[in-house]
XYZ file of N, CA, C and O in Angstrom:
616
model
N 42.588 85.934 70.090
C 43.619 86.307 69.163
C 42.958 86.933 67.936
O 42.085 86.351 67.317
N 43.373 88.116 67.596
C 42.806 88.803 66.444
C 43.854 88.892 65.336
O 45.045 88.748 65.570
N 43.362 89.145 64.140
C 44.297 89.287 63.023
C 44.602 90.757 62.802
O 43.783 91.630 63.109
N 45.768 91.017 62.291
C 46.147 92.395 61.975
C 45.539 92.762 60.629
O 45.634 92.001 59.669
N 44.901 93.909 60.574
C 44.214 94.327 59.343
C 45.184 94.574 58.197
O 44.822 94.410 57.035
N 46.409 94.935 58.504
C 47.365 95.206 57.430
C 47.864 93.929 56.759
O 48.574 93.990 55.773
N 47.481 92.760 57.266
C 47.881 91.496 56.642
C 46.772 90.900 55.787
O 46.964 89.854 55.178
N 45.632 91.557 55.722
C 44.464 90.984 55.064
C 44.693 90.702 53.574
O 44.289 89.663 53.077
N 45.359 91.577 52.868
C 45.552 91.395 51.429
C 46.987 90.997 51.081
O 47.403 91.133 49.930
N 47.718 90.460 52.031
C 49.098 90.068 51.779
C 49.189 88.900 50.807
O 49.949 88.939 49.838
N 48.421 87.845 51.029
C 48.462 86.686 50.136
C 47.909 87.035 48.750
O 48.534 86.673 47.745
N 46.768 87.750 48.631
C 46.331 88.117 47.281
C 47.357 88.966 46.520
O 47.567 88.755 45.320
N 48.012 89.885 47.192
C 49.030 90.699 46.520
C 50.222 89.846 46.104
O 50.782 90.022 45.019
N 50.608 88.906 46.965
C 51.685 87.988 46.603
C 51.296 87.157 45.384
O 52.100 86.970 44.469
N 50.057 86.670 45.365
C 49.601 85.842 44.242
C 49.588 86.629 42.940
O 49.993 86.106 41.894
N 49.149 87.873 42.989
C 49.139 88.706 41.781
C 50.567 88.966 41.309
O 50.885 88.786 40.127
N 51.441 89.366 42.231
C 52.824 89.667 41.847
C 53.550 88.413 41.353
O 54.224 88.443 40.316
N 53.403 87.312 42.073
C 54.075 86.069 41.675
C 53.494 85.539 40.368
O 54.233 85.037 39.511
N 52.185 85.651 40.197
C 51.560 85.186 38.964
C 52.033 85.963 37.754
O 52.347 85.373 36.710
N 52.080 87.279 37.864
C 52.562 88.104 36.754
C 54.028 87.828 36.459
O 54.426 87.695 35.290
N 54.839 87.732 37.511
C 56.260 87.464 37.319
C 56.472 86.111 36.650
O 57.274 85.983 35.713
N 55.752 85.106 37.098
C 55.885 83.762 36.514
C 55.409 83.737 35.073
O 56.039 83.109 34.216
N 54.313 84.409 34.785
C 53.797 84.439 33.418
C 54.825 85.047 32.468
O 55.145 84.470 31.425
N 55.345 86.217 32.828
C 56.292 86.878 31.938
C 57.617 86.123 31.872
O 58.264 86.098 30.817
N 58.019 85.491 32.953
C 59.232 84.687 32.933
C 59.084 83.498 31.986
O 59.984 83.208 31.191
N 57.937 82.855 32.028
C 57.721 81.678 31.182
C 57.519 82.079 29.721
O 58.118 81.496 28.824
N 56.685 83.075 29.483
C 56.376 83.443 28.100
C 57.570 84.095 27.401
O 57.882 83.755 26.256
N 58.235 85.014 28.075
C 59.304 85.758 27.413
C 60.698 85.295 27.796
O 61.677 85.798 27.262
N 60.799 84.357 28.712
C 62.110 83.905 29.158
C 62.370 82.451 28.864
O 62.772 82.070 27.765
N 62.083 81.611 29.824
C 62.486 80.209 29.751
C 61.464 79.301 29.086
O 61.710 78.107 28.941
N 60.340 79.828 28.666
C 59.305 79.006 28.050
C 59.729 78.337 26.762
O 59.226 77.269 26.409
N 60.684 78.914 26.087
C 61.129 78.332 24.803
C 61.817 76.981 24.997
O 61.924 76.193 24.079
N 62.303 76.696 26.218
C 62.959 75.416 26.475
C 61.962 74.267 26.620
O 62.350 73.112 26.641
N 60.681 74.595 26.701
C 59.631 73.584 26.793
C 59.271 73.061 25.406
O 58.836 71.930 25.254
N 59.499 73.873 24.393
C 59.125 73.506 23.024
C 60.130 72.508 22.460
O 61.343 72.693 22.576
N 59.589 71.447 21.873
C 60.439 70.413 21.275
C 59.929 70.088 19.880
O 58.732 70.161 19.610
N 60.834 69.708 18.998
C 60.468 69.321 17.637
C 59.920 67.898 17.652
O 60.493 67.004 18.263
N 58.803 67.711 16.976
C 58.171 66.396 16.860
C 58.793 65.640 15.688
O 59.453 66.241 14.840
N 58.583 64.326 15.599
C 59.148 63.555 14.475
C 58.699 64.050 13.098
O 59.445 63.927 12.123
N 57.492 64.643 13.019
C 57.022 65.129 11.717
C 57.499 66.550 11.415
O 57.123 67.139 10.416
N 58.325 67.115 12.285
C 58.888 68.439 12.045
C 58.133 69.580 12.705
O 58.596 70.714 12.692
N 56.963 69.317 13.288
C 56.207 70.379 13.958
C 56.789 70.637 15.339
O 57.521 69.818 15.894
N 56.444 71.774 15.874
C 56.884 72.133 17.219
C 55.718 71.996 18.184
O 54.604 72.392 17.868
N 55.982 71.452 19.351
C 54.946 71.285 20.375
C 55.603 71.320 21.749
O 56.814 71.095 21.888
N 54.798 71.605 22.746
C 55.296 71.624 24.118
C 55.531 70.199 24.598
O 54.690 69.326 24.432
N 56.691 69.966 25.179
C 57.018 68.669 25.750
C 56.397 68.606 27.147
O 56.724 69.439 28.000
N 55.501 67.663 27.416
C 54.814 67.629 28.712
C 55.755 67.466 29.908
O 55.554 68.071 30.949
N 56.801 66.682 29.748
C 57.760 66.497 30.845
C 58.510 67.774 31.166
O 58.675 68.138 32.329
N 58.963 68.456 30.134
C 59.658 69.726 30.345
C 58.722 70.778 30.932
O 59.137 71.599 31.737
N 57.472 70.748 30.480
C 56.501 71.711 30.996
C 56.277 71.504 32.490
O 56.259 72.467 33.266
N 56.117 70.260 32.904
C 55.942 69.976 34.335
C 57.182 70.376 35.129
O 57.067 70.924 36.233
N 58.354 70.125 34.577
C 59.593 70.515 35.245
C 59.665 72.026 35.407
O 59.986 72.531 36.486
N 59.345 72.758 34.358
C 59.388 74.216 34.410
C 58.412 74.760 35.447
O 58.770 75.593 36.284
N 57.168 74.273 35.420
C 56.192 74.749 36.388
C 56.513 74.276 37.804
O 56.174 74.950 38.775
N 57.172 73.147 37.938
C 57.631 72.704 39.257
C 58.691 73.633 39.816
O 58.672 73.971 41.010
N 59.615 74.063 38.971
C 60.634 75.014 39.407
C 60.014 76.362 39.771
O 60.429 77.010 40.738
N 59.021 76.777 38.995
C 58.328 78.039 39.285
C 57.615 77.950 40.632
O 57.694 78.873 41.453
N 56.930 76.843 40.879
C 56.235 76.667 42.158
C 57.231 76.632 43.311
O 57.008 77.267 44.345
N 58.333 75.926 43.138
C 59.345 75.858 44.197
C 59.926 77.237 44.502
O 60.064 77.615 45.671
N 60.234 77.995 43.456
C 60.772 79.340 43.664
C 59.748 80.244 44.346
O 60.083 81.013 45.251
N 58.485 80.118 43.962
C 57.433 80.930 44.579
C 57.260 80.571 46.046
O 57.051 81.445 46.894
N 57.346 79.289 46.359
C 57.203 78.874 47.758
C 58.393 79.313 48.601
O 58.227 79.664 49.769
N 59.584 79.321 48.023
C 60.757 79.808 48.764
C 60.598 81.293 49.070
O 60.857 81.745 50.199
N 60.152 82.054 48.083
C 59.915 83.488 48.315
C 58.774 83.673 49.317
O 58.849 84.512 50.213
N 57.717 82.874 49.174
C 56.596 82.952 50.110
C 57.002 82.623 51.527
O 56.510 83.214 52.484
N 57.913 81.677 51.677
C 58.392 81.320 53.014
C 59.056 82.516 53.677
O 58.852 82.768 54.866
N 59.814 83.269 52.920
C 60.481 84.455 53.467
C 59.470 85.559 53.794
O 59.629 86.272 54.766
N 58.430 85.691 52.970
C 57.466 86.774 53.156
C 56.470 86.509 54.278
O 56.035 87.438 54.959
N 56.075 85.258 54.457
C 54.968 84.954 55.360
C 55.393 84.419 56.715
O 54.544 84.034 57.508
N 56.665 84.410 57.022
C 57.083 83.854 58.311
C 56.722 84.755 59.487
O 56.705 84.299 60.614
N 56.420 86.021 59.229
C 56.022 86.926 60.316
C 54.522 86.899 60.584
O 54.063 87.425 61.579
N 53.776 86.298 59.670
C 52.323 86.220 59.835
C 51.961 84.936 60.562
O 52.660 83.937 60.485
N 50.822 84.979 61.256
C 50.343 83.757 61.897
C 49.613 82.902 60.859
O 49.203 83.385 59.811
N 49.457 81.638 61.189
C 48.759 80.733 60.271
C 47.320 81.196 60.040
O 46.802 81.099 58.933
N 46.687 81.715 61.092
C 45.312 82.197 60.972
C 45.236 83.382 60.011
O 44.327 83.456 59.184
N 46.186 84.287 60.104
C 46.203 85.440 59.200
C 46.402 85.003 57.751
O 45.770 85.535 56.837
N 47.254 84.017 57.542
C 47.499 83.533 56.182
C 46.257 82.838 55.634
O 45.899 83.016 54.467
N 45.568 82.051 56.483
C 44.347 81.372 56.025
C 43.292 82.389 55.605
O 42.670 82.266 54.539
N 43.088 83.405 56.409
C 42.074 84.415 56.091
C 42.471 85.191 54.838
O 41.647 85.439 53.953
N 43.750 85.532 54.720
C 44.215 86.261 53.551
C 44.143 85.384 52.298
O 43.750 85.857 51.222
N 44.500 84.119 52.413
C 44.444 83.211 51.265
C 43.007 82.942 50.841
O 42.741 82.707 49.656
N 42.080 82.985 51.779
C 40.681 82.749 51.449
C 40.161 83.795 50.465
O 39.335 83.477 49.597
N 40.670 85.011 50.540
C 40.247 86.066 49.620
C 40.593 85.683 48.184
O 39.743 85.752 47.291
N 41.815 85.249 47.952
C 42.215 84.908 46.580
C 41.578 83.594 46.139
O 41.247 83.424 44.964
N 41.348 82.667 47.061
C 40.694 81.398 46.704
C 39.256 81.664 46.261
O 38.801 81.127 45.243
N 38.544 82.500 46.997
C 37.165 82.832 46.617
C 37.148 83.547 45.270
O 36.307 83.263 44.414
N 38.090 84.463 45.074
C 38.193 85.153 43.783
C 38.420 84.163 42.652
O 37.775 84.240 41.606
N 39.342 83.215 42.832
C 39.627 82.218 41.802
C 38.414 81.333 41.534
O 38.110 81.010 40.404
N 37.708 80.932 42.599
C 36.530 80.084 42.412
C 35.420 80.840 41.679
O 34.729 80.268 40.833
N 35.248 82.118 41.992
C 34.251 82.926 41.289
C 34.590 83.084 39.816
O 33.711 82.972 38.954
N 35.859 83.337 39.515
C 36.228 83.486 38.107
C 36.087 82.156 37.359
O 35.673 82.147 36.205
N 36.398 81.049 38.019
C 36.205 79.741 37.373
C 34.728 79.471 37.112
O 34.354 78.968 36.048
N 33.876 79.814 38.080
C 32.436 79.595 37.912
C 31.879 80.470 36.787
O 31.108 79.999 35.942
N 32.269 81.738 36.770
C 31.802 82.633 35.705
C 32.322 82.189 34.342
O 31.599 82.254 33.345
N 33.552 81.739 34.307
C 34.120 81.258 33.056
C 33.355 80.039 32.539
O 33.085 79.923 31.342
N 32.972 79.148 33.430
C 32.227 77.952 33.024
C 30.800 78.295 32.610
O 30.265 77.726 31.657
N 30.188 79.241 33.306
C 28.797 79.598 33.001
C 28.662 80.423 31.720
O 27.723 80.229 30.954
N 29.582 81.331 31.498
C 29.449 82.257 30.379
C 30.051 81.743 29.079
O 29.664 82.217 28.009
N 30.975 80.801 29.151
C 31.694 80.326 27.961
C 32.135 81.515 27.117
O 31.674 81.717 25.993
N 33.036 82.338 27.648
C 33.375 83.605 26.991
C 34.156 83.429 25.697
O 34.864 82.453 25.488
N 33.994 84.420 24.843
C 34.764 84.517 23.608
C 35.256 85.952 23.466
O 34.787 86.853 24.152
N 36.193 86.165 22.592
C 36.706 87.477 22.231
C 37.251 88.235 23.443
O 38.102 87.738 24.161
N 36.763 89.417 23.695
C 37.300 90.262 24.767
C 37.032 89.694 26.154
O 37.861 89.829 27.043
N 35.889 89.081 26.327
C 35.579 88.502 27.632
C 36.523 87.347 27.949
O 36.938 87.171 29.096
N 36.902 86.582 26.937
C 37.870 85.496 27.142
C 39.224 86.063 27.562
O 39.890 85.501 28.435
N 39.629 87.162 26.971
C 40.889 87.799 27.364
C 40.802 88.347 28.782
O 41.772 88.289 29.534
N 39.641 88.863 29.149
C 39.453 89.348 30.516
C 39.622 88.211 31.508
O 40.311 88.355 32.525
N 39.022 87.065 31.230
C 39.168 85.916 32.123
C 40.605 85.398 32.131
O 41.082 84.912 33.154
N 41.283 85.518 31.013
C 42.700 85.136 30.984
C 43.495 86.011 31.942
O 44.294 85.508 32.737
N 43.291 87.314 31.879
C 44.024 88.220 32.768
C 43.627 88.014 34.227
O 44.454 88.145 35.121
N 42.368 87.687 34.468
C 41.935 87.423 35.843
C 42.504 86.112 36.383
O 42.542 85.903 37.591
N 42.948 85.235 35.497
C 43.519 83.965 35.947
C 45.020 84.053 36.209
O 45.605 83.106 36.740
N 45.654 85.139 35.867
C 47.105 85.262 36.046
C 47.574 85.107 37.491
O 48.669 84.588 37.706
N 46.811 85.519 38.515
C 47.289 85.280 39.883
C 47.487 83.802 40.219
O 48.164 83.474 41.186
N 46.933 82.911 39.425
C 47.115 81.488 39.671
C 48.262 80.871 38.896
O 48.493 79.664 38.985
N 49.013 81.663 38.169
C 50.092 81.131 37.335
C 51.229 80.539 38.166
O 51.856 79.576 37.760
N 51.475 81.094 39.349
C 52.603 80.619 40.143
C 52.377 79.211 40.689
O 53.327 78.506 41.001
N 51.131 78.779 40.794
C 50.853 77.425 41.303
C 50.160 76.569 40.244
O 49.404 75.652 40.561
N 50.455 76.821 38.979
C 49.816 76.087 37.883
C 50.197 74.609 37.860
O 49.500 73.804 37.244
N 51.269 74.242 38.527
C 51.671 72.838 38.560
C 50.611 71.972 39.238
O 50.369 70.844 38.812
N 49.968 72.491 40.259
C 48.983 71.708 41.018
C 47.816 71.272 40.120
O 47.508 70.074 40.052
N 47.132 72.191 39.399
C 46.073 71.712 38.518
C 46.576 70.835 37.375
O 45.867 69.934 36.927
N 47.797 71.082 36.914
C 48.349 70.227 35.850
C 48.483 68.784 36.326
O 48.115 67.846 35.618
N 49.030 68.610 37.519
C 49.181 67.259 38.060
C 47.828 66.628 38.368
O 47.622 65.435 38.115
N 46.910 67.426 38.897
C 45.577 66.899 39.188
C 44.852 66.490 37.907
O 44.130 65.486 37.899
N 45.058 67.225 36.832
C 44.441 66.855 35.563
C 44.998 65.530 35.050
O 44.262 64.697 34.528
N 46.294 65.335 35.216
C 46.883 64.068 34.793
C 46.348 62.902 35.615
O 46.241 61.793 35.107
N 46.016 63.159 36.881
C 45.493 62.092 37.741
C 44.016 61.819 37.487
O 43.592 60.664 37.468
N 43.225 62.882 37.333
C 41.773 62.727 37.251
C 41.238 62.726 35.827
O 40.203 62.124 35.563
N 41.890 63.434 34.918
C 41.385 63.561 33.555
C 40.236 64.543 33.439
O 39.657 64.704 32.370
N 39.895 65.211 34.522
C 38.801 66.172 34.535
C 39.365 67.588 34.674
O 39.940 67.922 35.712
N 39.163 68.394 33.635
C 39.675 69.761 33.677
C 38.994 70.577 34.775
O 39.646 71.291 35.525
N 37.666 70.462 34.876
C 36.927 71.246 35.867
C 37.329 70.913 37.288
O 37.567 71.802 38.108
N 37.412 69.642 37.601
C 37.787 69.217 38.957
C 39.200 69.657 39.299
O 39.452 70.166 40.396
N 40.119 69.504 38.365
C 41.495 69.897 38.640
C 41.621 71.412 38.793
O 42.399 71.889 39.617
N 40.843 72.175 38.034
C 40.887 73.635 38.157
C 40.331 74.086 39.502
O 40.897 74.966 40.156
N 39.227 73.472 39.932
C 38.627 73.848 41.221
C 39.551 73.468 42.372
O 39.788 74.261 43.279
N 40.075 72.262 42.344
C 40.989 71.847 43.418
C 42.278 72.660 43.393
O 42.838 72.985 44.442
N 42.749 73.021 42.205
C 43.946 73.844 42.087
C 43.758 75.253 42.606
O 44.728 75.914 42.996
N 42.515 75.723 42.646
C 42.248 77.068 43.162
C 42.552 77.173 44.653
O 42.749 78.269 45.175
N 42.610 76.041 45.340
C 42.900 76.039 46.771
C 44.404 76.015 47.064
O 44.801 75.953 48.222
N 45.227 76.081 46.052
C 46.684 76.029 46.217
C 47.272 77.141 47.081
O 48.287 76.911 47.735
N 46.713 78.355 47.118
C 47.301 79.368 48.000
C 47.325 78.972 49.475
O 48.096 79.536 50.254
N 46.537 77.978 49.836
C 46.590 77.505 51.225
C 47.909 76.806 51.537
O 48.207 76.552 52.699
N 48.721 76.498 50.530
C 50.055 75.945 50.772
C 50.919 76.916 51.573
O 51.825 76.506 52.294
N 50.626 78.201 51.438
C 51.414 79.219 52.135
C 51.204 79.189 53.638
O 52.012 79.746 54.389
N 50.140 78.525 54.097
C 49.876 78.436 55.536
C 51.004 77.694 56.245
O 51.300 77.955 57.414
N 51.672 76.813 55.539
C 52.776 76.052 56.128
C 53.889 76.949 56.657
O 54.638 76.550 57.550
N 53.997 78.160 56.137
C 55.101 79.032 56.503
C 54.755 80.020 57.615
O 55.616 80.810 58.004
N 53.540 79.999 58.114
C 53.146 80.936 59.158
C 53.560 80.494 60.545
O 53.884 79.328 60.784
N 53.534 81.452 61.458
C 53.809 81.145 62.865
C 52.564 80.545 63.488
O 51.452 80.819 63.068
N 52.751 79.779 64.528
C 51.614 79.153 65.199
C 50.821 80.146 66.021
O 49.619 80.046 66.146
N 51.497 81.099 66.618
C 50.799 82.082 67.457
C 51.539 83.410 67.390
O 52.638 83.494 66.912
N 50.869 84.442 67.929
C 51.477 85.781 67.906
C 52.596 85.867 68.920
O 52.588 85.276 69.938
């Protein structure tokens, strides 16, 4: 069984499109509902609302992904998802090694946008482990969730 070459970049393209859409939806749309007034009058993000918002974003992304990836086999999705997972792991490693500031930090921010649609996974892992690095690395494997929607065989 071979994979179709036209499916190779399907998951990375989905991750980029979903990440950008989720980022702009949260920042310019519904993100203001996460902000709550503190007792001292300052404004801060409410952690419960933030998790709810990112949970809804992940659910919506998975529903769209289910519709997009049902024609692909599980093997094709795994190979396609591996491209974006390796990219995410490389950017995380470079970010940790270089400790970027200024323009390089903004570059790494833009390179991290494809992971915005599944940001709930590292958030929950951080709450469980307390380790930012571990939760970020484990969260980079989230695109493999899309394998659930593939066909078993051609």
